[in-house]
PDB file of C-alpha atoms in Angstrom:
ATOM      1  CA  VAL A   1      46.021  62.123 -29.207  1.00  0.00           C
ATOM      2  CA  GLN A   2      44.951  64.247 -32.140  1.00  0.00           C
ATOM      3  CA  ALA A   3      45.719  63.422 -35.749  1.00  0.00           C
ATOM      4  CA  ARG A   4      48.242  65.820 -37.235  1.00  0.00           C
ATOM      5  CA  SER A   5      46.661  66.135 -40.644  1.00  0.00           C
ATOM      6  CA  ARG A   6      43.436  65.405 -42.438  1.00  0.00           C
ATOM      7  CA  LYS A   7      45.173  62.569 -44.273  1.00  0.00           C
ATOM      8  CA  GLN A   8      45.586  60.533 -41.081  1.00  0.00           C
ATOM      9  CA  ALA A   9      42.786  59.319 -38.893  1.00  0.00           C
ATOM     10  CA  PRO A  10      43.145  59.901 -35.155  1.00  0.00           C
ATOM     11  CA  LEU A  11      45.432  57.458 -33.391  1.00  0.00           C
ATOM     12  CA  VAL A  12      43.174  54.889 -31.750  1.00  0.00           C
ATOM     13  CA  GLY A  13      43.932  52.196 -29.198  1.00  0.00           C
ATOM     14  CA  ARG A  14      47.568  53.108 -28.574  1.00  0.00           C
ATOM     15  CA  GLN A  15      47.322  55.713 -25.794  1.00  0.00           C
ATOM     16  CA  ALA A  16      49.331  53.665 -23.261  1.00  0.00           C
ATOM     17  CA  GLU A  17      52.124  53.151 -25.787  1.00  0.00           C
ATOM     18  CA  PHE A  18      52.066  56.829 -26.783  1.00  0.00           C
ATOM     19  CA  ASP A  19      52.241  57.795 -23.112  1.00  0.00           C
ATOM     20  CA  GLN A  20      55.306  55.571 -22.628  1.00  0.00           C
ATOM     21  CA  LEU A  21      57.045  57.367 -25.500  1.00  0.00           C
ATOM     22  CA  ALA A  22      56.003  60.745 -24.067  1.00  0.00           C
ATOM     23  CA  ARG A  23      57.457  59.852 -20.639  1.00  0.00           C
ATOM     24  CA  ALA A  24      60.740  58.868 -22.309  1.00  0.00           C
ATOM     25  CA  LEU A  25      60.754  62.235 -24.081  1.00  0.00           C
ATOM     26  CA  ASP A  26      60.157  64.024 -20.770  1.00  0.00           C
ATOM     27  CA  ALA A  27      63.159  62.215 -19.277  1.00  0.00           C
ATOM     28  CA  ALA A  28      65.330  63.011 -22.292  1.00  0.00           C
ATOM     29  CA  CYS A  29      64.360  66.697 -22.228  1.00  0.00           C
ATOM     30  CA  ALA A  30      65.400  66.738 -18.562  1.00  0.00           C
ATOM     31  CA  GLY A  31      68.890  65.486 -19.493  1.00  0.00           C
ATOM     32  CA  ALA A  32      68.465  61.743 -18.995  1.00  0.00           C
ATOM     33  CA  PRO A  33      69.076  60.171 -22.421  1.00  0.00           C
ATOM     34  CA  ALA A  34      66.532  57.496 -23.205  1.00  0.00           C
ATOM     35  CA  GLY A  35      65.819  54.818 -25.770  1.00  0.00           C
ATOM     36  CA  VAL A  36      62.546  53.149 -26.704  1.00  0.00           C
ATOM     37  CA  GLU A  37      62.081  50.314 -29.159  1.00  0.00           C
ATOM     38  CA  VAL A  38      58.626  49.794 -30.650  1.00  0.00           C
ATOM     39  CA  ALA A  39      58.290  46.174 -31.796  1.00  0.00           C
ATOM     40  CA  GLY A  40      55.574  44.148 -33.455  1.00  0.00           C
ATOM     41  CA  PRO A  41      54.643  42.278 -36.600  1.00  0.00           C
ATOM     42  CA  PRO A  42      54.466  44.031 -39.977  1.00  0.00           C
ATOM     43  CA  GLY A  43      51.356  46.182 -40.365  1.00  0.00           C
ATOM     44  CA  ILE A  44      50.491  46.409 -36.663  1.00  0.00           C
ATOM     45  CA  GLY A  45      51.003  50.195 -36.522  1.00  0.00           C
ATOM     46  CA  LYS A  46      54.567  50.726 -35.287  1.00  0.00           C
ATOM     47  CA  THR A  47      55.391  53.489 -37.723  1.00  0.00           C
ATOM     48  CA  ARG A  48      51.946  55.101 -37.364  1.00  0.00           C
ATOM     49  CA  LEU A  49      52.377  55.304 -33.574  1.00  0.00           C
ATOM     50  CA  VAL A  50      55.869  56.734 -33.896  1.00  0.00           C
ATOM     51  CA  GLU A  51      54.795  59.276 -36.549  1.00  0.00           C
ATOM     52  CA  GLU A  52      52.170  60.618 -34.146  1.00  0.00           C
ATOM     53  CA  PHE A  53      54.760  60.734 -31.380  1.00  0.00           C
ATOM     54  CA  LEU A  54      57.319  62.534 -33.573  1.00  0.00           C
ATOM     55  CA  HIS A  55      54.716  65.186 -34.310  1.00  0.00           C
ATOM     56  CA  HIS A  56      54.314  65.593 -30.532  1.00  0.00           C
ATOM     57  CA  ALA A  57      58.105  65.862 -30.090  1.00  0.00           C
ATOM     58  CA  HIS A  58      58.309  68.493 -32.821  1.00  0.00           C
ATOM     59  CA  GLN A  59      55.585  70.518 -31.085  1.00  0.00           C
ATOM     60  CA  ARG A  60      57.757  70.412 -27.948  1.00  0.00           C
ATOM     61  CA  ASP A  61      60.559  72.113 -29.917  1.00  0.00           C
ATOM     62  CA  CYS A  62      62.666  68.998 -30.236  1.00  0.00           C
ATOM     63  CA  ARG A  63      64.818  68.479 -33.296  1.00  0.00           C
ATOM     64  CA  VAL A  64      63.678  65.258 -34.960  1.00  0.00           C
ATOM     65  CA  LEU A  65      65.989  63.315 -37.272  1.00  0.00           C
ATOM     66  CA  ARG A  66      64.866  60.220 -39.160  1.00  0.00           C
ATOM     67  CA  GLY A  67      66.576  57.307 -40.791  1.00  0.00           C
ATOM     68  CA  SER A  68      65.687  53.814 -41.853  1.00  0.00           C
ATOM     69  CA  CYS A  69      67.428  50.530 -42.419  1.00  0.00           C
ATOM     70  CA  ASP A  70      67.016  48.605 -45.642  1.00  0.00           C
ATOM     71  CA  SER A  71      66.932  44.856 -46.093  1.00  0.00           C
ATOM     72  CA  GLY A  72      68.462  44.992 -49.571  1.00  0.00           C
ATOM     73  CA  LEU A  73      71.951  43.762 -50.283  1.00  0.00           C
ATOM     74  CA  GLY A  74      72.876  47.185 -51.640  1.00  0.00           C
ATOM     75  CA  ALA A  75      72.104  49.001 -48.387  1.00  0.00           C
ATOM     76  CA  ALA A  76      74.927  51.334 -47.440  1.00  0.00           C
ATOM     77  CA  PRO A  77      76.729  50.940 -44.119  1.00  0.00           C
ATOM     78  CA  LEU A  78      75.504  53.436 -41.527  1.00  0.00           C
ATOM     79  CA  GLN A  79      72.463  54.076 -43.708  1.00  0.00           C
ATOM     80  CA  PRO A  80      70.082  55.501 -41.063  1.00  0.00           C
ATOM     81  CA  PHE A  81      72.711  57.815 -39.611  1.00  0.00           C
ATOM     82  CA  ARG A  82      73.861  58.980 -43.044  1.00  0.00           C
ATOM     83  CA  GLN A  83      70.231  59.822 -43.867  1.00  0.00           C
ATOM     84  CA  MET A  84      69.994  61.895 -40.684  1.00  0.00           C
ATOM     85  CA  MET A  85      73.174  63.815 -41.453  1.00  0.00           C
ATOM     86  CA  GLN A  86      72.054  64.408 -45.044  1.00  0.00           C
ATOM     87  CA  SER A  87      68.754  65.848 -43.791  1.00  0.00           C
ATOM     88  CA  LEU A  88      70.813  68.439 -41.893  1.00  0.00           C
ATOM     89  CA  GLY A  89      72.587  69.431 -45.096  1.00  0.00           C
ATOM     90  CA  THR A  90      75.914  68.291 -43.694  1.00  0.00           C
ATOM     91  CA  ALA A  91      78.546  68.748 -46.371  1.00  0.00           C
ATOM     92  CA  GLU A  92      81.070  66.353 -44.869  1.00  0.00           C
ATOM     93  CA  MET A  93      79.895  62.944 -43.714  1.00  0.00           C
ATOM     94  CA  PRO A  94      81.628  61.460 -40.644  1.00  0.00           C
ATOM     95  CA  ALA A  95      84.003  58.682 -41.654  1.00  0.00           C
ATOM     96  CA  ARG A  96      83.809  56.525 -38.505  1.00  0.00           C
ATOM     97  CA  PRO A  97      80.947  55.348 -36.284  1.00  0.00           C
ATOM     98  CA  HIS A  98      82.200  57.249 -33.224  1.00  0.00           C
ATOM     99  CA  ALA A  99      82.164  60.503 -35.223  1.00  0.00           C
ATOM    100  CA  PHE A 100      78.414  60.123 -35.806  1.00  0.00           C
ATOM    101  CA  ALA A 101      77.848  59.755 -32.057  1.00  0.00           C
ATOM    102  CA  ALA A 102      79.893  62.909 -31.443  1.00  0.00           C
ATOM    103  CA  ALA A 103      77.860  64.827 -34.035  1.00  0.00           C
ATOM    104  CA  PHE A 104      74.597  63.832 -32.367  1.00  0.00           C
ATOM    105  CA  GLU A 105      76.046  64.806 -28.983  1.00  0.00           C
ATOM    106  CA  ARG A 106      76.723  68.319 -30.328  1.00  0.00           C
ATOM    107  CA  LEU A 107      73.197  68.577 -31.713  1.00  0.00           C
ATOM    108  CA  ALA A 108      71.637  67.432 -28.415  1.00  0.00           C
ATOM    109  CA  ALA A 109      73.566  70.182 -26.625  1.00  0.00           C
ATOM    110  CA  GLU A 110      71.768  72.773 -28.793  1.00  0.00           C
ATOM    111  CA  GLN A 111      68.195  71.522 -28.266  1.00  0.00           C
ATOM    112  CA  PRO A 112      66.441  68.280 -27.304  1.00  0.00           C
ATOM    113  CA  LEU A 113      67.050  65.701 -30.021  1.00  0.00           C
ATOM    114  CA  VAL A 114      64.943  62.741 -31.116  1.00  0.00           C
ATOM    115  CA  LEU A 115      66.553  60.177 -33.413  1.00  0.00           C
ATOM    116  CA  PHE A 116      64.074  57.821 -35.087  1.00  0.00           C
ATOM    117  CA  ILE A 117      65.236  54.701 -36.929  1.00  0.00           C
ATOM    118  CA  ASP A 118      62.663  52.596 -38.731  1.00  0.00           C
ATOM    119  CA  ASP A 119      63.235  48.878 -39.416  1.00  0.00           C
ATOM    120  CA  TRP A 120      66.148  48.496 -36.985  1.00  0.00           C
ATOM    121  CA  GLN A 121      66.080  44.711 -37.479  1.00  0.00           C
ATOM    122  CA  TRP A 122      68.034  45.321 -40.704  1.00  0.00           C
ATOM    123  CA  ALA A 123      70.730  47.558 -39.195  1.00  0.00           C
ATOM    124  CA  ASP A 124      74.320  46.826 -40.156  1.00  0.00           C
ATOM    125  CA  ASP A 125      77.133  46.300 -37.639  1.00  0.00           C
ATOM    126  CA  ALA A 126      78.479  49.836 -38.058  1.00  0.00           C
ATOM    127  CA  SER A 127      75.037  51.270 -37.227  1.00  0.00           C
ATOM    128  CA  HIS A 128      74.974  49.124 -34.100  1.00  0.00           C
ATOM    129  CA  GLN A 129      78.352  50.668 -33.184  1.00  0.00           C
ATOM    130  CA  VAL A 130      76.970  54.193 -33.612  1.00  0.00           C
ATOM    131  CA  LEU A 131      73.975  53.341 -31.447  1.00  0.00           C
ATOM    132  CA  ALA A 132      76.262  51.904 -28.752  1.00  0.00           C
ATOM    133  CA  GLY A 133      78.333  55.096 -28.839  1.00  0.00           C
ATOM    134  CA  ILE A 134      75.215  57.216 -28.460  1.00  0.00           C
ATOM    135  CA  GLN A 135      74.071  55.101 -25.514  1.00  0.00           C
ATOM    136  CA  ARG A 136      77.352  55.704 -23.669  1.00  0.00           C
ATOM    137  CA  GLN A 137      76.689  59.461 -23.529  1.00  0.00           C
ATOM    138  CA  ASP A 138      75.359  60.891 -20.254  1.00  0.00           C
ATOM    139  CA  GLY A 139      73.479  64.084 -19.581  1.00  0.00           C
ATOM    140  CA  LEU A 140      72.262  64.556 -23.146  1.00  0.00           C
ATOM    141  CA  ARG A 141      68.791  65.734 -24.040  1.00  0.00           C
ATOM    142  CA  LEU A 142      68.437  62.830 -26.433  1.00  0.00           C
ATOM    143  CA  LEU A 143      65.802  60.202 -27.159  1.00  0.00           C
ATOM    144  CA  VAL A 144      66.392  57.366 -29.616  1.00  0.00           C
ATOM    145  CA  VAL A 145      63.281  55.621 -30.947  1.00  0.00           C
ATOM    146  CA  LEU A 146      63.622  52.413 -32.935  1.00  0.00           C
ATOM    147  CA  THR A 147      61.014  50.296 -34.680  1.00  0.00           C
ATOM    148  CA  ARG A 148      61.682  46.614 -35.154  1.00  0.00           C
ATOM    149  CA  ARG A 149      59.647  43.924 -36.868  1.00  0.00           C
ATOM    150  CA  VAL A 150      58.884  40.777 -34.964  1.00  0.00           C
ATOM    151  CA  VAL A 151      57.688  37.947 -37.185  1.00  0.00           C
ATOM    152  CA  GLY A 152      55.847  34.851 -36.033  1.00  0.00           C
ATOM    153  CA  SER A 153      56.608  33.608 -32.559  1.00  0.00           C
ATOM    154  CA  ALA A 154      59.987  35.378 -32.394  1.00  0.00           C
ATOM    155  CA  ALA A 155      60.623  36.858 -28.980  1.00  0.00           C
ATOM    156  CA  ALA A 156      60.126  40.596 -28.709  1.00  0.00           C
ATOM    157  CA  GLN A 157      63.404  41.097 -26.801  1.00  0.00           C
ATOM    158  CA  ALA A 158      64.229  44.797 -26.897  1.00  0.00           C
ATOM    159  CA  THR A 159      67.581  46.134 -27.988  1.00  0.00           C
ATOM    160  CA  ALA A 160      69.912  46.270 -24.965  1.00  0.00           C
ATOM    161  CA  GLY A 161      69.481  49.485 -23.009  1.00  0.00           C
ATOM    162  CA  PHE A 162      66.116  50.296 -24.594  1.00  0.00           C
ATOM    163  CA  ASP A 163      62.660  50.236 -23.058  1.00  0.00           C
ATOM    164  CA  ALA A 164      60.320  47.947 -24.968  1.00  0.00           C
ATOM    165  CA  VAL A 165      56.936  48.850 -26.393  1.00  0.00           C
ATOM    166  CA  THR A 166      55.498  45.708 -27.944  1.00  0.00           C
ATOM    167  CA  LEU A 167      52.356  46.298 -29.977  1.00  0.00           C
ATOM    168  CA  ALA A 168      49.589  43.749 -29.793  1.00  0.00           C
ATOM    169  CA  PRO A 169      46.693  43.591 -32.233  1.00  0.00           C
ATOM    170  CA  LEU A 170      43.867  45.992 -31.505  1.00  0.00           C
ATOM    171  CA  GLY A 171      40.712  44.544 -30.012  1.00  0.00           C
ATOM    172  CA  GLN A 172      37.708  44.145 -32.306  1.00  0.00           C
ATOM    173  CA  ALA A 173      35.872  47.237 -31.017  1.00  0.00           C
ATOM    174  CA  THR A 174      39.018  49.412 -31.193  1.00  0.00           C
ATOM    175  CA  ALA A 175      39.840  48.136 -34.683  1.00  0.00           C
ATOM    176  CA  ALA A 176      36.316  49.023 -35.810  1.00  0.00           C
ATOM    177  CA  GLU A 177      36.730  52.515 -34.342  1.00  0.00           C
ATOM    178  CA  ALA A 178      40.016  52.921 -36.212  1.00  0.00           C
TER     179      ALA A 178
END
């Protein structure tokens, strides 16, 4: 996997995980909606892996929308999905969770769609409802990629309906190469 800019070093030691994301994208582009959750402790490289993958998805002419969840008490309900809609320049924000799912369904009908949500462990209940609504859709060219922090010995149980990619620390030789 090549780095996408001079600011980032090449992605090292994560080829198997990248390939799993790429296979999920292939399935989604073929009309089988997919979901992948990348989990691991803070600083292990979840976002770096996904950034490289999103660059790959963009090169495949997929529309990529991003959002993130915030741990702060002031985080707005539906925050990651509102961020995605705002990035589209949508004048009117959907009022209910099911309306977000319908909007993403329309977008996926136009071209393959990748939704990326960082820090899913902090998602609010309404965001979980939107995700459940998205998962109920069939035949969409849609891939949802989540990142989730796993701290300490907490189990890396993936979100229901999502394939799990759990990142382990890089080996000493691979870390030195990175």
